[in-house]
PDB file of N, CA and C in Angstrom:
ATOM      1  N   MET J1277     -14.479   1.041 -17.005  1.00 94.00           N
ATOM      2  CA  MET J1277     -13.233   1.630 -16.586  1.00 94.00           C
ATOM      3  C   MET J1277     -12.672   0.781 -15.446  1.00 94.00           C
ATOM      4  N   LEU J1278     -11.368   0.614 -15.427  1.00 95.00           N
ATOM      5  CA  LEU J1278     -10.735  -0.138 -14.350  1.00 95.00           C
ATOM      6  C   LEU J1278     -10.504   0.768 -13.145  1.00 95.00           C
ATOM      7  N   ILE J1279     -10.533   0.174 -11.973  1.00 94.00           N
ATOM      8  CA  ILE J1279     -10.363   0.960 -10.753  1.00 94.00           C
ATOM      9  C   ILE J1279      -9.021   1.696 -10.750  1.00 94.00           C
ATOM     10  N   CYS J1280      -7.995   1.087 -11.315  1.00 90.00           N
ATOM     11  CA  CYS J1280      -6.671   1.717 -11.327  1.00 90.00           C
ATOM     12  C   CYS J1280      -6.578   2.866 -12.332  1.00 90.00           C
ATOM     13  N   ASP J1281      -7.593   3.046 -13.190  1.00 91.00           N
ATOM     14  CA  ASP J1281      -7.609   4.143 -14.152  1.00 91.00           C
ATOM     15  C   ASP J1281      -8.289   5.394 -13.610  1.00 91.00           C
ATOM     16  N   LEU J1282      -8.882   5.294 -12.421  1.00 92.00           N
ATOM     17  CA  LEU J1282      -9.498   6.469 -11.811  1.00 92.00           C
ATOM     18  C   LEU J1282      -8.434   7.500 -11.471  1.00 92.00           C
ATOM     19  N   ARG J1283      -8.839   8.768 -11.429  1.00 91.00           N
ATOM     20  CA  ARG J1283      -7.950   9.809 -10.916  1.00 91.00           C
ATOM     21  C   ARG J1283      -8.037   9.773  -9.397  1.00 91.00           C
ATOM     22  N   PRO J1284      -6.952  10.018  -8.706  1.00 92.00           N
ATOM     23  CA  PRO J1284      -7.015  10.049  -7.243  1.00 92.00           C
ATOM     24  C   PRO J1284      -8.071  11.042  -6.760  1.00 92.00           C
ATOM     25  N   GLY J1285      -8.855  10.607  -5.789  1.00 92.00           N
ATOM     26  CA  GLY J1285      -9.895  11.446  -5.212  1.00 92.00           C
ATOM     27  C   GLY J1285     -11.263  11.268  -5.835  1.00 92.00           C
ATOM     28  N   VAL J1286     -11.349  10.551  -6.948  1.00 92.00           N
ATOM     29  CA  VAL J1286     -12.641  10.343  -7.606  1.00 92.00           C
ATOM     30  C   VAL J1286     -13.294   9.082  -7.054  1.00 92.00           C
ATOM     31  N   ARG J1287     -14.573   9.200  -6.733  1.00 94.00           N
ATOM     32  CA  ARG J1287     -15.330   8.059  -6.213  1.00 94.00           C
ATOM     33  C   ARG J1287     -16.036   7.352  -7.361  1.00 94.00           C
ATOM     34  N   ALA J1288     -16.176   6.052  -7.210  1.00 96.00           N
ATOM     35  CA  ALA J1288     -16.843   5.231  -8.220  1.00 96.00           C
ATOM     36  C   ALA J1288     -17.523   4.064  -7.522  1.00 96.00           C
ATOM     37  N   VAL J1289     -18.329   3.338  -8.287  1.00 97.00           N
ATOM     38  CA  VAL J1289     -19.029   2.161  -7.770  1.00 97.00           C
ATOM     39  C   VAL J1289     -18.531   0.941  -8.536  1.00 97.00           C
ATOM     40  N   ILE J1290     -18.274  -0.135  -7.812  1.00 97.00           N
ATOM     41  CA  ILE J1290     -17.798  -1.362  -8.446  1.00 97.00           C
ATOM     42  C   ILE J1290     -18.917  -1.980  -9.274  1.00 97.00           C
ATOM     43  N   ASP J1291     -18.615  -2.244 -10.549  1.00 97.00           N
ATOM     44  CA  ASP J1291     -19.561  -2.916 -11.448  1.00 97.00           C
ATOM     45  C   ASP J1291     -19.337  -4.422 -11.435  1.00 97.00           C
ATOM     46  N   THR J1292     -18.090  -4.832 -11.671  1.00 97.00           N
ATOM     47  CA  THR J1292     -17.792  -6.265 -11.732  1.00 97.00           C
ATOM     48  C   THR J1292     -16.413  -6.545 -11.148  1.00 97.00           C
ATOM     49  N   ILE J1293     -16.265  -7.771 -10.686  1.00 97.00           N
ATOM     50  CA  ILE J1293     -14.961  -8.300 -10.285  1.00 97.00           C
ATOM     51  C   ILE J1293     -14.770  -9.570 -11.093  1.00 97.00           C
ATOM     52  N   ASP J1294     -13.778  -9.555 -11.970  1.00 96.00           N
ATOM     53  CA  ASP J1294     -13.545 -10.678 -12.871  1.00 96.00           C
ATOM     54  C   ASP J1294     -12.141 -11.213 -12.629  1.00 96.00           C
ATOM     55  N   ALA J1295     -12.008 -12.029 -11.606  1.00 96.00           N
ATOM     56  CA  ALA J1295     -10.702 -12.569 -11.231  1.00 96.00           C
ATOM     57  C   ALA J1295     -10.824 -14.064 -10.991  1.00 96.00           C
ATOM     58  N   ALA J1296      -9.687 -14.705 -10.864  1.00 96.00           N
ATOM     59  CA  ALA J1296      -9.675 -16.124 -10.501  1.00 96.00           C
ATOM     60  C   ALA J1296     -10.394 -16.281  -9.162  1.00 96.00           C
ATOM     61  N   PRO J1297     -11.039 -17.414  -8.932  1.00 96.00           N
ATOM     62  CA  PRO J1297     -11.831 -17.589  -7.709  1.00 96.00           C
ATOM     63  C   PRO J1297     -11.092 -17.236  -6.417  1.00 96.00           C
ATOM     64  N   ALA J1298      -9.848 -17.628  -6.277  1.00 96.00           N
ATOM     65  CA  ALA J1298      -9.109 -17.321  -5.044  1.00 96.00           C
ATOM     66  C   ALA J1298      -8.867 -15.820  -4.909  1.00 96.00           C
ATOM     67  N   ASP J1299      -8.534 -15.152  -6.022  1.00 96.00           N
ATOM     68  CA  ASP J1299      -8.319 -13.704  -5.993  1.00 96.00           C
ATOM     69  C   ASP J1299      -9.622 -12.966  -5.732  1.00 96.00           C
ATOM     70  N   GLU J1300     -10.695 -13.425  -6.360  1.00 96.00           N
ATOM     71  CA  GLU J1300     -11.999 -12.800  -6.145  1.00 96.00           C
ATOM     72  C   GLU J1300     -12.411 -12.925  -4.680  1.00 96.00           C
ATOM     73  N   LYS J1301     -12.185 -14.074  -4.093  1.00 97.00           N
ATOM     74  CA  LYS J1301     -12.516 -14.281  -2.676  1.00 97.00           C
ATOM     75  C   LYS J1301     -11.722 -13.314  -1.800  1.00 97.00           C
ATOM     76  N   ARG J1302     -10.443 -13.173  -2.089  1.00 95.00           N
ATOM     77  CA  ARG J1302      -9.589 -12.268  -1.318  1.00 95.00           C
ATOM     78  C   ARG J1302     -10.083 -10.831  -1.433  1.00 95.00           C
ATOM     79  N   LEU J1303     -10.445 -10.404  -2.641  1.00 96.00           N
ATOM     80  CA  LEU J1303     -10.957  -9.046  -2.827  1.00 96.00           C
ATOM     81  C   LEU J1303     -12.245  -8.833  -2.042  1.00 96.00           C
ATOM     82  N   ARG J1304     -13.142  -9.802  -2.099  1.00 96.00           N
ATOM     83  CA  ARG J1304     -14.416  -9.675  -1.382  1.00 96.00           C
ATOM     84  C   ARG J1304     -14.196  -9.644   0.131  1.00 96.00           C
ATOM     85  N   GLU J1305     -13.196 -10.378   0.613  1.00 96.00           N
ATOM     86  CA  GLU J1305     -12.884 -10.348   2.048  1.00 96.00           C
ATOM     87  C   GLU J1305     -12.403  -8.972   2.493  1.00 96.00           C
ATOM     88  N   HIS J1306     -11.850  -8.204   1.557  1.00 96.00           N
ATOM     89  CA  HIS J1306     -11.388  -6.849   1.862  1.00 96.00           C
ATOM     90  C   HIS J1306     -12.461  -5.794   1.593  1.00 96.00           C
ATOM     91  N   GLY J1307     -13.677  -6.229   1.256  1.00 96.00           N
ATOM     92  CA  GLY J1307     -14.783  -5.298   1.085  1.00 96.00           C
ATOM     93  C   GLY J1307     -15.121  -4.935  -0.343  1.00 96.00           C
ATOM     94  N   PHE J1308     -14.355  -5.432  -1.309  1.00 97.00           N
ATOM     95  CA  PHE J1308     -14.649  -5.149  -2.711  1.00 97.00           C
ATOM     96  C   PHE J1308     -15.801  -6.044  -3.147  1.00 97.00           C
ATOM     97  N   ASP J1309     -16.888  -5.432  -3.577  1.00 96.00           N
ATOM     98  CA  ASP J1309     -18.064  -6.180  -4.021  1.00 96.00           C
ATOM     99  C   ASP J1309     -18.864  -5.290  -4.959  1.00 96.00           C
ATOM    100  N   GLU J1310     -19.648  -5.894  -5.834  1.00 96.00           N
ATOM    101  CA  GLU J1310     -20.465  -5.123  -6.760  1.00 96.00           C
ATOM    102  C   GLU J1310     -21.370  -4.173  -5.975  1.00 96.00           C
ATOM    103  N   GLY J1311     -21.471  -2.929  -6.465  1.00 96.00           N
ATOM    104  CA  GLY J1311     -22.333  -1.938  -5.837  1.00 96.00           C
ATOM    105  C   GLY J1311     -21.681  -1.149  -4.719  1.00 96.00           C
ATOM    106  N   VAL J1312     -20.478  -1.509  -4.321  1.00 96.00           N
ATOM    107  CA  VAL J1312     -19.782  -0.819  -3.235  1.00 96.00           C
ATOM    108  C   VAL J1312     -19.067   0.413  -3.788  1.00 96.00           C
ATOM    109  N   GLU J1313     -19.155   1.521  -3.048  1.00 96.00           N
ATOM    110  CA  GLU J1313     -18.460   2.736  -3.457  1.00 96.00           C
ATOM    111  C   GLU J1313     -16.995   2.655  -3.046  1.00 96.00           C
ATOM    112  N   VAL J1314     -16.123   3.068  -3.949  1.00 97.00           N
ATOM    113  CA  VAL J1314     -14.684   3.073  -3.708  1.00 97.00           C
ATOM    114  C   VAL J1314     -14.116   4.426  -4.134  1.00 97.00           C
ATOM    115  N   GLU J1315     -12.914   4.697  -3.679  1.00 96.00           N
ATOM    116  CA  GLU J1315     -12.220   5.926  -4.061  1.00 96.00           C
ATOM    117  C   GLU J1315     -10.746   5.597  -4.245  1.00 96.00           C
ATOM    118  N   LEU J1316     -10.177   6.000  -5.369  1.00 94.00           N
ATOM    119  CA  LEU J1316      -8.744   5.813  -5.562  1.00 94.00           C
ATOM    120  C   LEU J1316      -8.028   6.884  -4.754  1.00 94.00           C
ATOM    121  N   LEU J1317      -7.175   6.452  -3.838  1.00 96.00           N
ATOM    122  CA  LEU J1317      -6.444   7.386  -2.989  1.00 96.00           C
ATOM    123  C   LEU J1317      -5.090   7.763  -3.566  1.00 96.00           C
ATOM    124  N   HIS J1318      -4.402   6.780  -4.157  1.00 92.00           N
ATOM    125  CA  HIS J1318      -3.034   7.022  -4.614  1.00 92.00           C
ATOM    126  C   HIS J1318      -2.637   5.981  -5.654  1.00 92.00           C
ATOM    127  N   ARG J1319      -1.864   6.438  -6.633  1.00 88.00           N
ATOM    128  CA  ARG J1319      -1.238   5.531  -7.606  1.00 88.00           C
ATOM    129  C   ARG J1319       0.258   5.764  -7.550  1.00 88.00           C
ATOM    130  N   ALA J1320       1.026   4.707  -7.562  1.00 84.00           N
ATOM    131  CA  ALA J1320       2.479   4.853  -7.617  1.00 84.00           C
ATOM    132  C   ALA J1320       2.865   5.441  -8.975  1.00 84.00           C
ATOM    133  N   ALA J1321       3.973   6.126  -9.005  1.00 80.00           N
ATOM    134  CA  ALA J1321       4.428   6.782 -10.230  1.00 80.00           C
ATOM    135  C   ALA J1321       4.835   5.769 -11.298  1.00 80.00           C
ATOM    136  N   PHE J1322       4.702   6.185 -12.534  1.00 77.00           N
ATOM    137  CA  PHE J1322       5.161   5.419 -13.698  1.00 77.00           C
ATOM    138  C   PHE J1322       4.522   4.041 -13.814  1.00 77.00           C
ATOM    139  N   GLY J1323       3.284   3.908 -13.378  1.00 73.00           N
ATOM    140  CA  GLY J1323       2.577   2.647 -13.536  1.00 73.00           C
ATOM    141  C   GLY J1323       3.051   1.537 -12.623  1.00 73.00           C
ATOM    142  N   ALA J1324       3.758   1.898 -11.576  1.00 79.00           N
ATOM    143  CA  ALA J1324       4.268   0.886 -10.646  1.00 79.00           C
ATOM    144  C   ALA J1324       3.202   0.528  -9.610  1.00 79.00           C
ATOM    145  N   ASP J1325       3.481  -0.513  -8.855  1.00 83.00           N
ATOM    146  CA  ASP J1325       2.605  -0.917  -7.753  1.00 83.00           C
ATOM    147  C   ASP J1325       2.948  -0.090  -6.524  1.00 83.00           C
ATOM    148  N   PRO J1326       2.054   0.054  -5.599  1.00 91.00           N
ATOM    149  CA  PRO J1326       0.657  -0.369  -5.595  1.00 91.00           C
ATOM    150  C   PRO J1326      -0.269   0.797  -5.921  1.00 91.00           C
ATOM    151  N   VAL J1327      -1.562   0.517  -5.907  1.00 94.00           N
ATOM    152  CA  VAL J1327      -2.584   1.555  -5.900  1.00 94.00           C
ATOM    153  C   VAL J1327      -3.284   1.442  -4.551  1.00 94.00           C
ATOM    154  N   ALA J1328      -3.644   2.583  -3.983  1.00 96.00           N
ATOM    155  CA  ALA J1328      -4.344   2.597  -2.702  1.00 96.00           C
ATOM    156  C   ALA J1328      -5.795   2.976  -2.954  1.00 96.00           C
ATOM    157  N   VAL J1329      -6.708   2.197  -2.389  1.00 97.00           N
ATOM    158  CA  VAL J1329      -8.139   2.376  -2.619  1.00 97.00           C
ATOM    159  C   VAL J1329      -8.857   2.435  -1.276  1.00 97.00           C
ATOM    160  N   ARG J1330      -9.779   3.389  -1.145  1.00 97.00           N
ATOM    161  CA  ARG J1330     -10.635   3.428   0.038  1.00 97.00           C
ATOM    162  C   ARG J1330     -11.874   2.592  -0.260  1.00 97.00           C
ATOM    163  N   VAL J1331     -12.162   1.658   0.633  1.00 96.00           N
ATOM    164  CA  VAL J1331     -13.356   0.814   0.558  1.00 96.00           C
ATOM    165  C   VAL J1331     -14.030   0.940   1.916  1.00 96.00           C
ATOM    166  N   GLY J1332     -15.177   1.604   1.959  1.00 89.00           N
ATOM    167  CA  GLY J1332     -15.803   1.857   3.256  1.00 89.00           C
ATOM    168  C   GLY J1332     -14.887   2.741   4.081  1.00 89.00           C
ATOM    169  N   ASN J1333     -14.557   2.311   5.290  1.00 92.00           N
ATOM    170  CA  ASN J1333     -13.662   3.074   6.158  1.00 92.00           C
ATOM    171  C   ASN J1333     -12.225   2.581   6.096  1.00 92.00           C
ATOM    172  N   ALA J1334     -11.939   1.640   5.231  1.00 95.00           N
ATOM    173  CA  ALA J1334     -10.606   1.037   5.157  1.00 95.00           C
ATOM    174  C   ALA J1334      -9.850   1.524   3.925  1.00 95.00           C
ATOM    175  N   SER J1335      -8.542   1.580   4.050  1.00 96.00           N
ATOM    176  CA  SER J1335      -7.660   1.829   2.913  1.00 96.00           C
ATOM    177  C   SER J1335      -6.960   0.519   2.588  1.00 96.00           C
ATOM    178  N   VAL J1336      -7.017   0.132   1.312  1.00 96.00           N
ATOM    179  CA  VAL J1336      -6.460  -1.148   0.886  1.00 96.00           C
ATOM    180  C   VAL J1336      -5.467  -0.898  -0.245  1.00 96.00           C
ATOM    181  N   ALA J1337      -4.282  -1.481  -0.127  1.00 96.00           N
ATOM    182  CA  ALA J1337      -3.283  -1.402  -1.193  1.00 96.00           C
ATOM    183  C   ALA J1337      -3.425  -2.628  -2.086  1.00 96.00           C
ATOM    184  N   LEU J1338      -3.462  -2.383  -3.391  1.00 95.00           N
ATOM    185  CA  LEU J1338      -3.596  -3.468  -4.367  1.00 95.00           C
ATOM    186  C   LEU J1338      -2.486  -3.386  -5.400  1.00 95.00           C
ATOM    187  N   ARG J1339      -2.032  -4.531  -5.844  1.00 94.00           N
ATOM    188  CA  ARG J1339      -1.163  -4.559  -7.016  1.00 94.00           C
ATOM    189  C   ARG J1339      -2.009  -4.183  -8.223  1.00 94.00           C
ATOM    190  N   ARG J1340      -1.395  -3.547  -9.184  1.00 92.00           N
ATOM    191  CA  ARG J1340      -2.137  -3.179 -10.395  1.00 92.00           C
ATOM    192  C   ARG J1340      -2.708  -4.409 -11.089  1.00 92.00           C
ATOM    193  N   SER J1341      -1.990  -5.516 -11.039  1.00 92.00           N
ATOM    194  CA  SER J1341      -2.487  -6.733 -11.683  1.00 92.00           C
ATOM    195  C   SER J1341      -3.791  -7.195 -11.041  1.00 92.00           C
ATOM    196  N   MET J1342      -3.955  -6.975  -9.740  1.00 94.00           N
ATOM    197  CA  MET J1342      -5.201  -7.332  -9.059  1.00 94.00           C
ATOM    198  C   MET J1342      -6.272  -6.271  -9.344  1.00 94.00           C
ATOM    199  N   ALA J1343      -5.881  -5.002  -9.324  1.00 94.00           N
ATOM    200  CA  ALA J1343      -6.828  -3.917  -9.584  1.00 94.00           C
ATOM    201  C   ALA J1343      -7.393  -4.001 -10.999  1.00 94.00           C
ATOM    202  N   ALA J1344      -6.658  -4.599 -11.915  1.00 94.00           N
ATOM    203  CA  ALA J1344      -7.106  -4.714 -13.305  1.00 94.00           C
ATOM    204  C   ALA J1344      -8.316  -5.630 -13.455  1.00 94.00           C
ATOM    205  N   HIS J1345      -8.687  -6.338 -12.410  1.00 96.00           N
ATOM    206  CA  HIS J1345      -9.854  -7.222 -12.453  1.00 96.00           C
ATOM    207  C   HIS J1345     -11.123  -6.554 -11.923  1.00 96.00           C
ATOM    208  N   ILE J1346     -11.021  -5.274 -11.529  1.00 97.00           N
ATOM    209  CA  ILE J1346     -12.160  -4.575 -10.925  1.00 97.00           C
ATOM    210  C   ILE J1346     -12.600  -3.458 -11.858  1.00 97.00           C
ATOM    211  N   THR J1347     -13.819  -3.571 -12.396  1.00 98.00           N
ATOM    212  CA  THR J1347     -14.357  -2.500 -13.235  1.00 98.00           C
ATOM    213  C   THR J1347     -15.311  -1.656 -12.409  1.00 98.00           C
ATOM    214  N   VAL J1348     -15.285  -0.356 -12.688  1.00 98.00           N
ATOM    215  CA  VAL J1348     -16.080   0.595 -11.919  1.00 98.00           C
ATOM    216  C   VAL J1348     -16.775   1.573 -12.851  1.00 98.00           C
ATOM    217  N   SER J1349     -17.770   2.260 -12.311  1.00 97.00           N
ATOM    218  CA  SER J1349     -18.432   3.370 -12.993  1.00 97.00           C
ATOM    219  C   SER J1349     -18.350   4.576 -12.080  1.00 97.00           C
ATOM    220  N   ILE J1350     -17.993   5.701 -12.666  1.00 94.00           N
ATOM    221  CA  ILE J1350     -17.954   6.927 -11.876  1.00 94.00           C
ATOM    222  C   ILE J1350     -19.379   7.350 -11.593  1.00 94.00           C
ATOM    223  N   ARG J1351     -19.630   7.666 -10.355  1.00 75.00           N
ATOM    224  CA  ARG J1351     -20.972   8.101  -9.960  1.00 75.00           C
ATOM    225  C   ARG J1351     -21.275   9.438 -10.611  1.00 75.00           C
ATOM    226  N   GLU J1352     -22.507   9.592 -11.054  1.00 70.00           N
ATOM    227  CA  GLU J1352     -22.922  10.864 -11.628  1.00 70.00           C
ATOM    228  C   GLU J1352     -22.758  11.941 -10.571  1.00 70.00           C
ATOM    229  N   GLY J1353     -22.092  13.019 -10.945  1.00 62.00           N
ATOM    230  CA  GLY J1353     -21.860  14.109 -10.006  1.00 62.00           C
ATOM    231  C   GLY J1353     -20.744  13.824  -9.023  1.00 62.00           C
ATOM    232  N   ALA J1354     -19.950  12.778  -9.271  1.00 57.00           N
ATOM    233  CA  ALA J1354     -18.847  12.466  -8.355  1.00 57.00           C
ATOM    234  C   ALA J1354     -17.889  13.643  -8.319  1.00 57.00           C
ATOM    235  N   GLU J1355     -17.472  13.976  -7.140  1.00 56.00           N
ATOM    236  CA  GLU J1355     -16.573  15.100  -6.960  1.00 56.00           C
ATOM    237  C   GLU J1355     -15.295  14.609  -6.315  1.00 56.00           C
ATOM    238  N   LEU J1356     -14.275  15.434  -6.436  1.00 52.00           N
ATOM    239  CA  LEU J1356     -13.047  15.129  -5.727  1.00 52.00           C
ATOM    240  C   LEU J1356     -13.297  15.287  -4.238  1.00 52.00           C
ATOM    241  N   THR J1357     -12.684  14.434  -3.464  1.00 51.00           N
ATOM    242  CA  THR J1357     -12.779  14.591  -2.020  1.00 51.00           C
ATOM    243  C   THR J1357     -12.003  15.836  -1.634  1.00 51.00           C
ATOM    244  N   PRO J1358     -12.287  16.433  -0.476  1.00 47.00           N
ATOM    245  CA  PRO J1358     -11.571  17.652  -0.088  1.00 47.00           C
ATOM    246  C   PRO J1358     -10.051  17.483  -0.103  1.00 47.00           C
ATOM    247  N   GLN J1359      -9.531  16.327   0.303  1.00 49.00           N
ATOM    248  CA  GLN J1359      -8.091  16.114   0.322  1.00 49.00           C
ATOM    249  C   GLN J1359      -7.520  16.144  -1.088  1.00 49.00           C
ATOM    250  N   ALA J1360      -8.221  15.581  -2.054  1.00 46.00           N
ATOM    251  CA  ALA J1360      -7.716  15.500  -3.423  1.00 46.00           C
ATOM    252  C   ALA J1360      -7.841  16.831  -4.147  1.00 46.00           C
ATOM    253  N   ALA J1361      -8.770  17.678  -3.739  1.00 45.00           N
ATOM    254  CA  ALA J1361      -8.995  18.948  -4.411  1.00 45.00           C
ATOM    255  C   ALA J1361      -7.929  19.975  -4.043  1.00 45.00           C
ATOM    256  N   GLU J1362      -7.203  19.750  -2.949  1.00 44.00           N
ATOM    257  CA  GLU J1362      -6.193  20.715  -2.504  1.00 44.00           C
ATOM    258  C   GLU J1362      -4.971  20.696  -3.369  1.00 44.00           C
TER     259      GLU J1362
END
């Protein structure tokens, strides 16, 4: 599953990053790495940019074209965060 396909508030773990070397480096500099837990915070309406992702304690905005290079797995028992459940 791609990170941009998550529902807002759902946590997942990064499986792979499959991007051009410069893009992959940029993502890793922002904390995106295999095994790291992430949470989709927000998606723009109608498939527009950007998507907002929590990585560690940081919130990072990504273009969908960049987010399409990040595959994730939903953690077993992953729940909506309290903010998303409201």
